[in-house]
Coordinates of C-alpha atoms in Angstrom, one line a residue:
M1 CA 26.6 -69.4 -47.7
L2 CA 24.9 -66.1 -47.9
P3 CA 22.6 -65.1 -50.8
L4 CA 23.9 -62.5 -53.0
V5 CA 22.3 -59.1 -52.8
V6 CA 22.8 -56.7 -55.5
I7 CA 22.6 -53.0 -54.8
P8 CA 22.4 -50.5 -57.6
R9 CA 24.9 -47.9 -57.6
D10 CA 22.4 -45.2 -58.7
R11 CA 20.3 -45.7 -55.5
P12 CA 20.5 -42.5 -53.3
P13 CA 21.6 -42.7 -49.9
F14 CA 19.2 -42.8 -46.9
R15 CA 18.9 -42.4 -43.4
V16 CA 17.4 -45.0 -41.0
A17 CA 17.3 -44.4 -37.1
G18 CA 20.2 -42.3 -36.9
F19 CA 22.4 -44.3 -39.5
R20 CA 23.3 -42.9 -43.1
F21 CA 23.5 -45.8 -45.7
T22 CA 25.4 -45.1 -48.9
P23 CA 25.3 -48.4 -50.9
A24 CA 28.1 -49.5 -53.1
L25 CA 29.4 -52.8 -54.3
S26 CA 32.6 -52.4 -52.6
D27 CA 31.0 -51.9 -49.1
L28 CA 28.6 -54.9 -49.8
S29 CA 30.3 -57.3 -47.6
E30 CA 30.7 -54.8 -44.9
S31 CA 27.0 -53.9 -44.9
L32 CA 26.2 -57.5 -44.8
G33 CA 28.5 -58.0 -41.4
C34 CA 30.9 -60.3 -43.0
V35 CA 34.0 -58.3 -42.5
S36 CA 34.1 -57.7 -38.8
G37 CA 32.0 -60.6 -37.9
K38 CA 29.8 -58.3 -35.8
S39 CA 25.7 -58.1 -36.5
S40 CA 24.7 -54.6 -37.3
P41 CA 22.2 -53.0 -35.1
K42 CA 18.5 -53.9 -35.7
F43 CA 16.6 -51.6 -37.9
G44 CA 15.5 -48.5 -36.0
E45 CA 17.7 -48.9 -33.2
K46 CA 20.4 -46.4 -32.3
S47 CA 24.1 -47.6 -32.1
S48 CA 25.6 -48.3 -28.5
A49 CA 28.3 -45.9 -29.5
S50 CA 26.2 -42.8 -29.5
P51 CA 24.0 -42.8 -26.3
P52 CA 20.6 -41.0 -26.8
Q53 CA 20.5 -37.3 -26.1
P54 CA 16.7 -36.6 -25.9
F55 CA 17.1 -33.1 -24.5
A56 CA 19.5 -31.8 -26.9
Y57 CA 16.7 -30.0 -29.0
L58 CA 16.2 -27.7 -26.2
Q59 CA 19.5 -25.7 -26.8
A60 CA 19.6 -26.3 -30.6
P61 CA 19.1 -23.5 -33.0
N62 CA 15.7 -24.7 -34.3
A63 CA 14.5 -25.7 -30.9
A64 CA 11.1 -24.1 -31.7
L65 CA 10.5 -26.1 -34.8
Y66 CA 11.8 -29.3 -32.8
D67 CA 9.5 -28.6 -30.0
R68 CA 6.4 -28.2 -32.2
V69 CA 7.4 -31.5 -34.2
L70 CA 7.6 -33.5 -30.7
D71 CA 4.2 -31.8 -29.6
V72 CA 2.5 -33.2 -32.8
F73 CA 3.9 -36.6 -31.8
A74 CA 2.7 -36.3 -28.3
E75 CA -0.9 -35.4 -29.6
A76 CA -0.9 -38.2 -32.0
R77 CA 0.0 -40.7 -29.2
E78 CA -2.9 -39.3 -27.1
R79 CA -5.3 -40.2 -30.2
F80 CA -3.6 -43.6 -30.1
I81 CA -1.7 -43.1 -33.6
V82 CA 1.7 -44.6 -33.3
H83 CA 3.3 -43.7 -36.7
L84 CA 3.4 -40.4 -38.4
R85 CA 4.8 -39.7 -42.0
P86 CA 6.6 -36.3 -42.6
E87 CA 3.6 -35.1 -44.8
D88 CA 1.4 -35.7 -42.0
V89 CA 3.6 -33.9 -39.2
A90 CA 3.8 -31.0 -42.0
A91 CA -0.1 -30.9 -42.2
E92 CA -0.5 -30.8 -38.4
L93 CA 2.3 -27.9 -38.4
R94 CA 0.4 -26.1 -41.0
S95 CA -2.9 -26.6 -39.2
E96 CA -1.4 -25.0 -36.0
A97 CA 0.3 -22.1 -37.9
G98 CA -3.2 -21.2 -39.4
G99 CA -2.6 -22.3 -42.8
A100 CA 1.0 -21.0 -43.5
P101 CA 3.0 -23.1 -45.6
V102 CA 5.5 -25.5 -43.9
P103 CA 8.6 -26.6 -46.0
I104 CA 8.6 -30.4 -46.1
E105 CA 12.4 -30.2 -46.4
A106 CA 12.5 -28.6 -42.8
V107 CA 10.2 -31.1 -41.5
G108 CA 12.2 -34.0 -43.0
G109 CA 15.6 -32.4 -41.6
A110 CA 14.0 -31.8 -38.0
L111 CA 12.7 -35.6 -38.2
D112 CA 16.2 -36.9 -39.2
Q113 CA 17.8 -34.7 -36.5
L114 CA 15.4 -36.0 -33.8
V115 CA 16.2 -39.6 -34.9
D116 CA 19.9 -38.8 -34.4
W117 CA 19.2 -37.6 -30.9
G118 CA 17.0 -40.7 -29.9
N119 CA 13.7 -38.8 -29.7
L120 CA 12.0 -40.5 -32.7
R121 CA 12.5 -43.9 -34.3
A122 CA 12.4 -44.4 -38.3
D123 CA 11.1 -47.5 -39.9
P124 CA 10.8 -48.4 -43.3
D125 CA 7.5 -47.3 -45.0
T126 CA 6.8 -50.2 -47.5
G127 CA 3.0 -49.7 -47.3
R128 CA 3.0 -47.3 -50.1
V129 CA 5.5 -48.9 -52.6
T130 CA 3.9 -49.8 -55.9
S131 CA 7.0 -49.6 -58.1
V132 CA 10.8 -50.0 -58.1
E133 CA 11.1 -46.3 -58.3
D134 CA 9.3 -46.3 -54.9
F135 CA 11.2 -49.0 -53.2
H136 CA 14.5 -47.2 -54.2
R137 CA 13.2 -44.1 -52.7
A138 CA 13.7 -43.5 -48.8
R139 CA 10.4 -43.6 -47.1
F140 CA 10.2 -43.7 -43.2
L141 CA 7.4 -43.9 -40.6
Y142 CA 8.3 -42.1 -37.3
Q143 CA 7.4 -42.7 -33.8
L144 CA 8.3 -41.6 -30.3
T145 CA 10.8 -43.5 -28.5
R146 CA 10.8 -44.2 -25.0
H147 CA 13.6 -41.8 -24.5
G148 CA 11.7 -39.3 -26.3
Q149 CA 8.5 -39.8 -24.3
A150 CA 10.3 -39.4 -21.2
A151 CA 11.9 -36.3 -22.3
L152 CA 8.5 -34.8 -23.2
Q153 CA 7.0 -35.8 -19.8
A154 CA 10.0 -34.4 -17.9
V155 CA 9.7 -31.1 -19.7
A156 CA 6.0 -30.8 -19.3
V157 CA 6.1 -31.4 -15.4
Y158 CA 9.1 -28.7 -15.5
D159 CA 6.7 -26.0 -17.2
E160 CA 3.9 -27.0 -15.0
A161 CA 5.7 -26.6 -11.9
L162 CA 7.2 -23.3 -12.9
G163 CA 4.0 -21.8 -14.0
R164 CA 1.9 -23.2 -11.3
R165 CA 0.3 -20.9 -8.6
G166 CA -1.2 -23.6 -6.6
Q167 CA -4.4 -23.5 -4.5
L168 CA -5.7 -24.0 -1.0
Q169 CA -8.0 -27.3 -1.6
S170 CA -10.6 -27.3 1.0
V171 CA -12.5 -29.9 -1.1
A172 CA -9.5 -32.2 -0.7
L173 CA -9.6 -32.0 3.1
A174 CA -13.4 -33.4 2.9
D175 CA -12.2 -36.2 0.4
I176 CA -9.4 -37.2 2.6
A177 CA -11.8 -37.3 5.6
E178 CA -14.2 -39.6 3.5
Q179 CA -11.5 -42.0 2.3
L180 CA -10.1 -42.4 5.8
A181 CA -13.7 -42.9 7.1
A182 CA -13.9 -45.9 4.5
L183 CA -10.6 -47.2 5.6
L184 CA -11.7 -47.2 9.2
A185 CA -14.6 -49.4 8.4
L186 CA -12.5 -51.7 6.5
A187 CA -10.0 -51.9 9.2
R188 CA -12.5 -52.9 11.7
Q189 CA -13.7 -55.8 9.6
K190 CA -12.4 -59.2 10.3
D191 CA -11.3 -60.0 6.7
P192 CA -11.1 -56.8 4.7
D193 CA -11.4 -56.8 1.1
P194 CA -7.7 -56.2 -0.3
A195 CA -9.3 -54.7 -3.6
K196 CA -11.4 -52.1 -1.6
A197 CA -8.4 -51.3 0.8
H198 CA -6.0 -50.7 -2.2
L199 CA -8.3 -48.5 -4.0
A200 CA -9.2 -46.5 -1.0
L201 CA -5.3 -45.9 -0.2
L202 CA -4.5 -45.1 -3.9
A203 CA -7.2 -42.5 -3.7
L204 CA -6.2 -41.3 -0.4
A205 CA -2.5 -41.0 -1.5
D206 CA -3.4 -39.0 -4.8
R207 CA -5.8 -36.6 -2.9
F208 CA -3.2 -36.1 -0.3
G209 CA -0.4 -35.4 -2.6
S210 CA -2.5 -33.0 -4.6
L211 CA -3.3 -31.2 -1.3
A212 CA 0.2 -30.8 0.0
D213 CA 1.8 -30.0 -3.6
N214 CA -0.9 -27.4 -4.2
A215 CA -0.5 -25.6 -0.7
Q216 CA 3.3 -25.6 -1.2
A217 CA 2.9 -23.9 -4.6
F218 CA 0.3 -21.5 -3.3
M219 CA 2.3 -20.4 -0.4
A220 CA 5.5 -19.9 -2.7
S221 CA 3.3 -17.8 -5.2
L222 CA 1.7 -15.7 -2.2
R223 CA 5.1 -14.9 -1.1
R224 CA 5.9 -13.7 -4.7
T225 CA 2.6 -11.8 -4.7
I226 CA 3.4 -9.9 -1.5
D227 CA 6.9 -9.1 -2.8
F228 CA 5.7 -7.8 -5.9
Q229 CA 7.3 -10.1 -8.2
D230 CA 4.2 -11.2 -10.1
G231 CA 2.2 -7.9 -10.5
D232 CA 1.8 -4.1 -10.0
E233 CA 0.6 -2.3 -7.0
E234 CA -2.9 -1.4 -8.5
A235 CA -3.7 -5.1 -8.9
F236 CA -2.3 -6.1 -6.0
I237 CA -4.6 -3.8 -3.6
A238 CA -7.6 -4.8 -5.7
Y239 CA -6.6 -8.5 -5.3
K240 CA -6.2 -8.1 -1.7
D241 CA -9.6 -8.4 -0.3
R242 CA -10.3 -11.5 -2.1
L243 CA -7.2 -13.1 -1.3
V244 CA -7.6 -12.6 2.5
E245 CA -11.1 -14.0 2.4
Y246 CA -9.9 -17.0 0.5
I247 CA -7.1 -17.6 2.8
D248 CA -9.4 -17.2 6.0
R249 CA -11.9 -19.7 4.4
F250 CA -9.2 -22.2 4.2
I251 CA -7.7 -21.7 7.6
A252 CA -11.2 -22.2 9.0
D253 CA -11.8 -25.3 6.9
L254 CA -8.3 -26.7 8.0
A255 CA -9.1 -26.1 11.7
N256 CA -12.4 -28.1 11.5
R257 CA -11.4 -30.6 8.9
G258 CA -8.1 -31.3 10.3
A259 CA -9.4 -32.1 13.7
Q260 CA -11.6 -34.5 12.1
I261 CA -8.9 -36.1 10.2
A262 CA -6.5 -36.2 13.0
D263 CA -9.4 -38.2 15.0
L264 CA -9.7 -40.6 12.0
L265 CA -6.1 -41.2 11.9
T266 CA -5.7 -41.9 15.5
Q267 CA -8.5 -44.5 15.3
L268 CA -6.9 -46.0 12.4
N269 CA -3.7 -46.5 14.0
T270 CA -5.4 -48.2 17.1
A271 CA -7.6 -50.4 14.8
G272 CA -4.5 -51.6 12.9
V273 CA -4.1 -50.0 9.6
D274 CA -0.9 -52.1 9.0
R275 CA -3.1 -55.0 7.8
L276 CA -4.4 -52.8 5.1
L277 CA -1.3 -51.7 4.1
L278 CA 0.1 -55.2 3.8
S279 CA -2.9 -56.1 1.9
A280 CA -2.4 -53.3 -0.7
A281 CA 1.5 -54.0 -1.1
Q282 CA 0.9 -57.7 -1.5
R283 CA -1.8 -56.7 -4.3
E284 CA 0.6 -54.6 -6.1
A285 CA 3.5 -57.3 -5.8
G286 CA 1.2 -59.6 -7.6
D287 CA 1.6 -57.6 -10.8
A288 CA 5.4 -57.8 -10.7
V289 CA 7.0 -59.2 -13.9
P290 CA 8.8 -62.3 -13.3
E291 CA 12.5 -62.7 -14.2
V292 CA 13.6 -64.5 -17.3
G293 CA 15.0 -68.1 -16.6
A294 CA 14.1 -67.8 -12.6
D295 CA 12.8 -71.0 -11.0
G296 CA 10.2 -71.3 -8.6
Q297 CA 12.1 -70.4 -5.6
E298 CA 13.9 -67.3 -7.1
A299 CA 10.2 -66.2 -8.3
E300 CA 8.8 -66.4 -4.8
R301 CA 11.9 -64.5 -3.4
A302 CA 11.3 -61.8 -6.1
R303 CA 7.8 -61.6 -5.2
L304 CA 8.4 -61.3 -1.4
A305 CA 11.0 -58.6 -2.2
A306 CA 8.6 -56.7 -4.4
S307 CA 5.9 -56.9 -1.7
Q308 CA 8.5 -55.7 0.9
A309 CA 9.5 -52.7 -1.4
A310 CA 5.7 -52.1 -1.8
L311 CA 5.0 -52.1 2.0
T312 CA 8.0 -49.9 2.9
A313 CA 6.7 -47.2 0.1
W314 CA 3.0 -47.5 1.8
E315 CA 4.3 -47.1 5.4
N316 CA 6.1 -44.1 4.2
R317 CA 3.3 -42.5 2.7
W318 CA 1.2 -43.4 5.8
R319 CA 4.0 -41.7 8.1
G320 CA 3.7 -38.5 5.9
L321 CA 0.1 -38.5 6.0
T322 CA 0.2 -38.9 9.7
D323 CA 3.0 -36.2 10.3
W324 CA 0.8 -33.9 8.2
F325 CA -2.2 -33.8 10.7
L326 CA -1.0 -35.1 13.9
S327 CA 1.8 -33.4 16.0
R328 CA 4.5 -35.6 17.7
S329 CA 5.2 -33.0 20.3
N330 CA 5.2 -29.4 21.0
R331 CA 8.6 -28.8 19.3
Q332 CA 7.5 -31.0 16.3
P333 CA 4.1 -29.6 15.4
S334 CA 2.1 -31.1 12.4
Q335 CA 2.5 -29.6 8.9
A336 CA -1.3 -28.7 8.9
K337 CA -0.4 -26.4 12.3
L338 CA 2.7 -24.9 10.4
L339 CA 0.4 -24.4 7.4
R340 CA -2.0 -22.4 9.4
G341 CA 0.7 -20.3 11.0
A342 CA 2.0 -19.7 7.6
A343 CA -1.2 -18.5 6.4
V344 CA -1.9 -16.2 9.4
S345 CA 1.6 -14.7 8.9
A346 CA 0.9 -14.2 5.2
I347 CA -2.4 -12.2 6.1
T348 CA -0.4 -10.2 8.5
S349 CA 2.3 -9.4 5.9
L350 CA -0.5 -8.8 3.4
V351 CA -2.1 -6.2 5.4
N352 CA 1.1 -4.5 6.3
T353 CA 2.1 -4.4 2.8
V354 CA -1.3 -2.6 1.9
A355 CA -0.9 -0.1 4.7
A356 CA 2.6 0.8 3.5
L357 CA 1.2 1.0 -0.1
N358 CA -1.6 3.4 1.2
E359 CA 1.0 5.4 2.9
R360 CA 3.1 5.8 -0.1
R361 CA 0.3 6.5 -2.3
G362 CA -1.1 9.1 0.3
G363 CA 2.0 11.1 0.1
R364 CA 3.1 10.6 3.9
S365 CA 6.7 11.5 4.4
D366 CA 9.1 8.7 5.5
R367 CA 13.0 8.7 5.3
S368 CA 13.4 7.4 1.9
A369 CA 11.0 10.3 0.3
D370 CA 13.0 12.7 2.4
F371 CA 16.3 11.6 0.9
R372 CA 14.7 11.5 -2.6
A373 CA 13.5 15.1 -2.1
L374 CA 17.0 16.0 -0.9
A375 CA 18.5 14.3 -3.8
R376 CA 16.7 16.6 -6.0
F377 CA 17.8 19.7 -4.1
F378 CA 21.2 18.7 -4.7
A379 CA 20.8 18.2 -8.3
Q380 CA 19.1 21.7 -8.7
A381 CA 21.8 23.4 -6.7
P382 CA 23.2 26.2 -8.9
D383 CA 26.9 25.9 -7.8
D384 CA 29.1 24.2 -5.4
D385 CA 28.6 26.7 -2.7
A386 CA 25.0 26.4 -2.7
A387 CA 25.5 22.5 -2.5
H388 CA 27.8 23.0 0.6
R389 CA 25.1 25.3 2.4
L390 CA 22.4 22.8 1.5
W391 CA 24.6 20.1 3.0
R392 CA 25.4 21.9 6.1
A393 CA 21.7 22.7 6.5
A394 CA 20.5 19.2 6.1
F395 CA 22.9 17.3 8.1
A396 CA 23.3 20.1 10.8
L397 CA 27.2 20.3 10.1
A398 CA 27.6 23.8 11.8
P399 CA 31.0 24.9 13.1
A400 CA 31.7 23.1 16.4
R401 CA 32.2 25.1 19.5
H402 CA 32.8 22.6 22.2
L403 CA 34.6 25.1 25.0
T404 CA 32.9 27.3 27.2
V405 CA 34.0 30.8 26.8
D406 CA 33.7 34.0 28.7
A407 CA 32.0 37.1 27.9
E408 CA 35.1 38.9 26.4
T409 CA 35.8 36.0 24.0
E410 CA 32.0 36.1 22.8
A411 CA 32.3 39.9 22.2
A412 CA 35.6 39.1 20.3
W413 CA 33.8 36.6 18.1
Q414 CA 31.1 38.9 17.4
D415 CA 33.4 41.8 16.4
A416 CA 35.3 39.5 14.1
D417 CA 32.2 38.2 12.4
L418 CA 33.7 35.3 10.9
P419 CA 31.8 33.0 8.5
G420 CA 31.3 29.3 9.3
T421 CA 33.5 28.4 6.4
T422 CA 36.6 29.8 7.5
P423 CA 39.3 27.3 7.8
W424 CA 40.8 26.7 11.3
A425 CA 44.3 27.7 10.3
Q426 CA 43.1 31.2 9.1
A427 CA 40.7 31.8 12.1
P428 CA 42.2 33.8 15.0
P429 CA 43.5 31.6 17.9
L430 CA 41.3 30.5 20.7
E431 CA 42.4 31.9 24.1
I432 CA 41.8 29.5 27.1
S433 CA 42.5 29.8 30.6
P434 CA 46.0 28.6 31.9
R435 CA 44.2 26.8 34.6
L436 CA 42.1 24.8 32.1
R437 CA 45.3 23.7 30.3
E438 CA 47.0 22.5 33.6
T439 CA 44.3 21.0 35.2
G440 CA 41.6 20.5 32.6
S441 CA 39.0 22.0 34.8
Y442 CA 37.6 25.4 35.4
E443 CA 36.9 24.7 39.0
R444 CA 38.9 26.9 41.5
R445 CA 40.0 25.7 45.0
G446 CA 38.8 27.4 48.0
R447 CA 35.5 28.5 49.4
P448 CA 32.6 27.3 47.1
T449 CA 30.4 29.7 45.4
R450 CA 27.7 31.5 47.2
V451 CA 24.1 30.3 46.1
A452 CA 22.5 32.8 43.8
D453 CA 19.3 34.3 45.0
R454 CA 16.9 33.6 42.1
S455 CA 13.7 34.9 43.7
A456 CA 13.6 37.8 41.3
A457 CA 13.9 35.7 38.2
R458 CA 11.3 33.4 39.6
Q459 CA 8.9 36.3 40.0
V460 CA 9.6 37.2 36.6
L461 CA 8.6 33.9 35.3
A462 CA 5.4 33.8 37.5
E463 CA 4.4 37.0 36.0
Q464 CA 5.1 36.0 32.5
V465 CA 3.2 32.7 33.0
E466 CA 0.1 34.7 34.4
R467 CA 0.3 37.2 31.5
E468 CA 0.3 34.3 29.0
A469 CA -2.6 32.5 30.9
A470 CA -4.7 35.6 30.7
Q471 CA -3.8 36.1 27.0
T472 CA -4.9 32.6 26.3
A473 CA -8.0 32.9 28.2
A474 CA -8.8 36.3 26.3
A475 CA -8.1 34.3 23.1
R476 CA -10.7 31.5 24.0
A477 CA -13.2 34.2 25.0
R478 CA -12.9 35.9 21.7
L479 CA -13.0 32.7 19.9
A480 CA -15.9 31.3 21.6
T481 CA -18.8 31.7 19.3
G482 CA -21.7 30.9 21.5
G483 CA -23.3 28.7 18.6
P484 CA -22.8 27.9 15.1
V485 CA -21.5 30.8 12.9
L486 CA -20.2 31.2 9.4
L487 CA -16.6 31.3 9.1
S488 CA -16.7 34.5 7.4
E489 CA -18.3 36.1 10.4
L490 CA -16.0 34.8 13.0
A491 CA -13.4 37.7 12.9
G492 CA -16.0 40.5 12.8
D493 CA -14.9 43.8 11.4
D494 CA -11.9 44.4 13.6
G495 CA -10.2 40.9 12.7
L496 CA -8.3 38.6 15.0
D497 CA -5.5 39.6 17.2
P498 CA -2.2 37.7 17.1
H499 CA -2.9 35.3 20.2
A500 CA -6.5 34.6 19.0
F501 CA -5.3 33.9 15.5
R502 CA -2.7 31.4 16.6
L503 CA -5.2 29.7 19.0
F504 CA -7.8 29.6 16.0
L505 CA -5.1 28.1 13.7
A506 CA -4.6 25.2 16.2
V507 CA -8.2 24.7 16.6
L508 CA -8.9 24.8 13.1
G509 CA -6.1 22.3 12.4
D510 CA -7.5 19.8 15.0
A511 CA -11.0 19.9 13.3
L512 CA -9.5 19.5 9.9
S513 CA -7.3 16.7 10.8
A514 CA -10.2 14.7 12.4
R515 CA -12.4 15.0 9.1
V516 CA -12.9 11.8 7.5
P517 CA -12.4 11.6 3.6
G518 CA -15.7 12.1 1.9
E519 CA -17.5 13.7 4.8
H520 CA -18.3 17.3 5.2
E521 CA -18.6 17.5 9.2
S522 CA -16.0 16.9 11.9
S523 CA -15.4 17.9 15.4
A524 CA -12.4 17.6 17.8
I525 CA -11.2 18.7 21.2
T526 CA -7.8 20.4 21.8
G527 CA -5.1 18.4 23.1
D528 CA -5.2 20.3 26.5
G529 CA -9.1 19.9 26.5
T530 CA -10.0 23.3 26.9
M531 CA -11.9 24.0 23.7
E532 CA -14.3 21.9 21.4
V533 CA -14.8 22.8 17.9
R534 CA -17.3 21.6 15.3
L535 CA -16.8 22.2 11.7
K536 CA -19.3 21.9 8.5
L537 CA -18.5 22.4 5.1
V538 CA -21.0 24.8 3.4
D539 CA -19.8 25.7 -0.1
P540 CA -16.4 24.6 -1.4
D541 CA -16.3 27.0 -4.3
A542 CA -17.2 30.0 -1.7
V543 CA -13.9 31.7 -0.6
V544 CA -13.9 33.6 2.8
R545 CA -11.2 35.9 3.7
I546 CA -10.4 36.3 7.5
P547 CA -8.4 39.5 8.3
T548 CA -5.8 39.3 11.1
A549 CA -2.9 41.4 12.6
D550 CA -0.5 38.9 10.9
G551 CA -2.3 38.8 7.3
V552 CA -5.3 37.6 5.7
L553 CA -6.3 33.7 5.9
S554 CA -8.6 32.7 3.1
G555 CA -10.4 29.2 2.6
P556 CA -13.6 27.6 1.8
E557 CA -16.8 28.6 3.5
H558 CA -17.9 26.6 6.7
V559 CA -20.1 26.9 9.7
I560 CA -18.1 26.7 12.9
E561 CA -18.9 26.4 16.5
I562 CA -16.2 26.7 19.1
V563 CA -17.0 26.0 22.7
D564 CA -14.7 27.1 25.7
L565 CA -15.0 24.1 27.8
V566 CA -13.1 25.9 30.8
H567 CA -15.7 28.5 31.0
E568 CA -18.5 25.9 30.6
S569 CA -17.1 23.8 33.2
S570 CA -16.7 26.8 35.8
A571 CA -20.4 27.6 34.8
G572 CA -21.7 24.3 36.3
G573 CA -21.0 21.9 33.3
S574 CA -19.1 18.6 33.6
G575 CA -16.5 18.7 31.5
P576 CA -16.1 18.1 27.7
A577 CA -18.3 14.9 27.6
S578 CA -21.2 16.8 29.1
V579 CA -20.5 19.6 26.5
R580 CA -20.7 17.1 23.7
S581 CA -23.9 15.5 24.7
M582 CA -25.8 18.6 25.5
T583 CA -24.8 20.4 22.3
P584 CA -26.9 19.2 19.1
P585 CA -25.1 18.7 15.9
L586 CA -25.0 21.3 13.3
T587 CA -27.4 21.7 10.5
T588 CA -27.5 24.0 7.6
D589 CA -30.6 25.1 5.5
A590 CA -30.6 25.4 1.8
V591 CA -30.2 29.1 2.1
G592 CA -27.1 28.6 4.2
E593 CA -28.5 29.8 7.5
T594 CA -27.4 27.9 10.5
R595 CA -29.5 26.5 13.2
R596 CA -29.5 23.8 15.8

């Protein structure tokens, strides 16, 4: 017979491990489990009807508060504190908030909700009961459940994986080689120590896993860096040199240490690494928990199954380590070789990206910049007619004239003076030959056309070429300075004629384009190899004016020397190389005079 339990009606309801209990005399028999015949759940356990939802707090309205509360329990667990009271949690939250008040009611509600989800477990707090009133008041101690602990670990791993940039661990390569050397020494022993072999394999697996995971994370973060997903252009350019040096150093270490590791792996496979793997697996299987109610044979079978499972796991790890450093064939290279190739490709992509950035920052024109400029022109067009003219000029959409016509048709078109925007329906008809309409060809049958005598035209062209060559030679002779002179003295009192001026612009452009940024001197040879020019900036603030027949050229004062290489060669020189070697560099005194 069950003892009589008296529960006062005025006792307030309380919550235990997700169950709300409202005591009443009418519910006494049900609370004791006498109605249904089923035993009630143990104190602090969730009912099997509501499975745990340890990740539900991540999408709850007060997710930040729940996360902070669970962090308090995780930190307490690291300090080997199992239970926490609501006031302890509130004090920790207040400390994290810099002394800001944290309502105890909000903390209590968050704790109860986390108990409902299965993250926490609530146990009665009877240690502080000193009176009947304290006994009737609901007091609980809270601790993390295994579901809550697993959820916290999963969220921590997820956050770490997302924010992880990874690194190329050159030190890990040395550690792996050291552990492999220790394993090789054990494998060559007649009776290797299982404990030493197991510890060496554990250290090797841990170091190798860290190397592989960090390398994968680093290559992914490097790709994001190259694609400008993690930073701006200025930081990327400043970071480039250090990054290239870092990758180069790892590639060199991987090539050297990788060969050593591959040799150690080959020796271990020959010496018999299977014995070490089996001893490690048997040592791990010795810690397997025995089954409840199992006899001796069943326990032995369970131990053998655990040993076989551990051996399979170690063989998979060893196969992965071997494939990482040893290539199976030319078509199946090792992961280390693939990593080296990916690192080299990343350096190439990095350099190409920096070159593209420098070109973009230097203002060089490309197709995208041209289209953006054209878009601005269209946006600034005053009306539709101007936009149409811009369209025809930009894309060469002039009126098409594909048929050959005679002189009479051309004269008629010139007399009509029709604009290019005239519609075809309003334009005068195009008159074509009936022969073209009938046969599709202008060719006439009969005797072939007599070959035209073009000797007179060739004579005209020869005279024109001779005249242009004489003008060019005169321009070269006019520009040849015979030594360093100031740019303001080059033209003299009469100025430069059009031919000499055009040649001077070409020579000056070659010299300016050959100047290195930050330097004041430059030299260049024209593309046809006929002239050499040396240029040195004297005073960037002094402006000179060179009169020409086409206008006045103004710019900063320079010391210039122009050499006619054709004249020097005909006078007994040996071409541009000899002229460059015999002519000393330009120097300028403090007073601005030039000398050799």
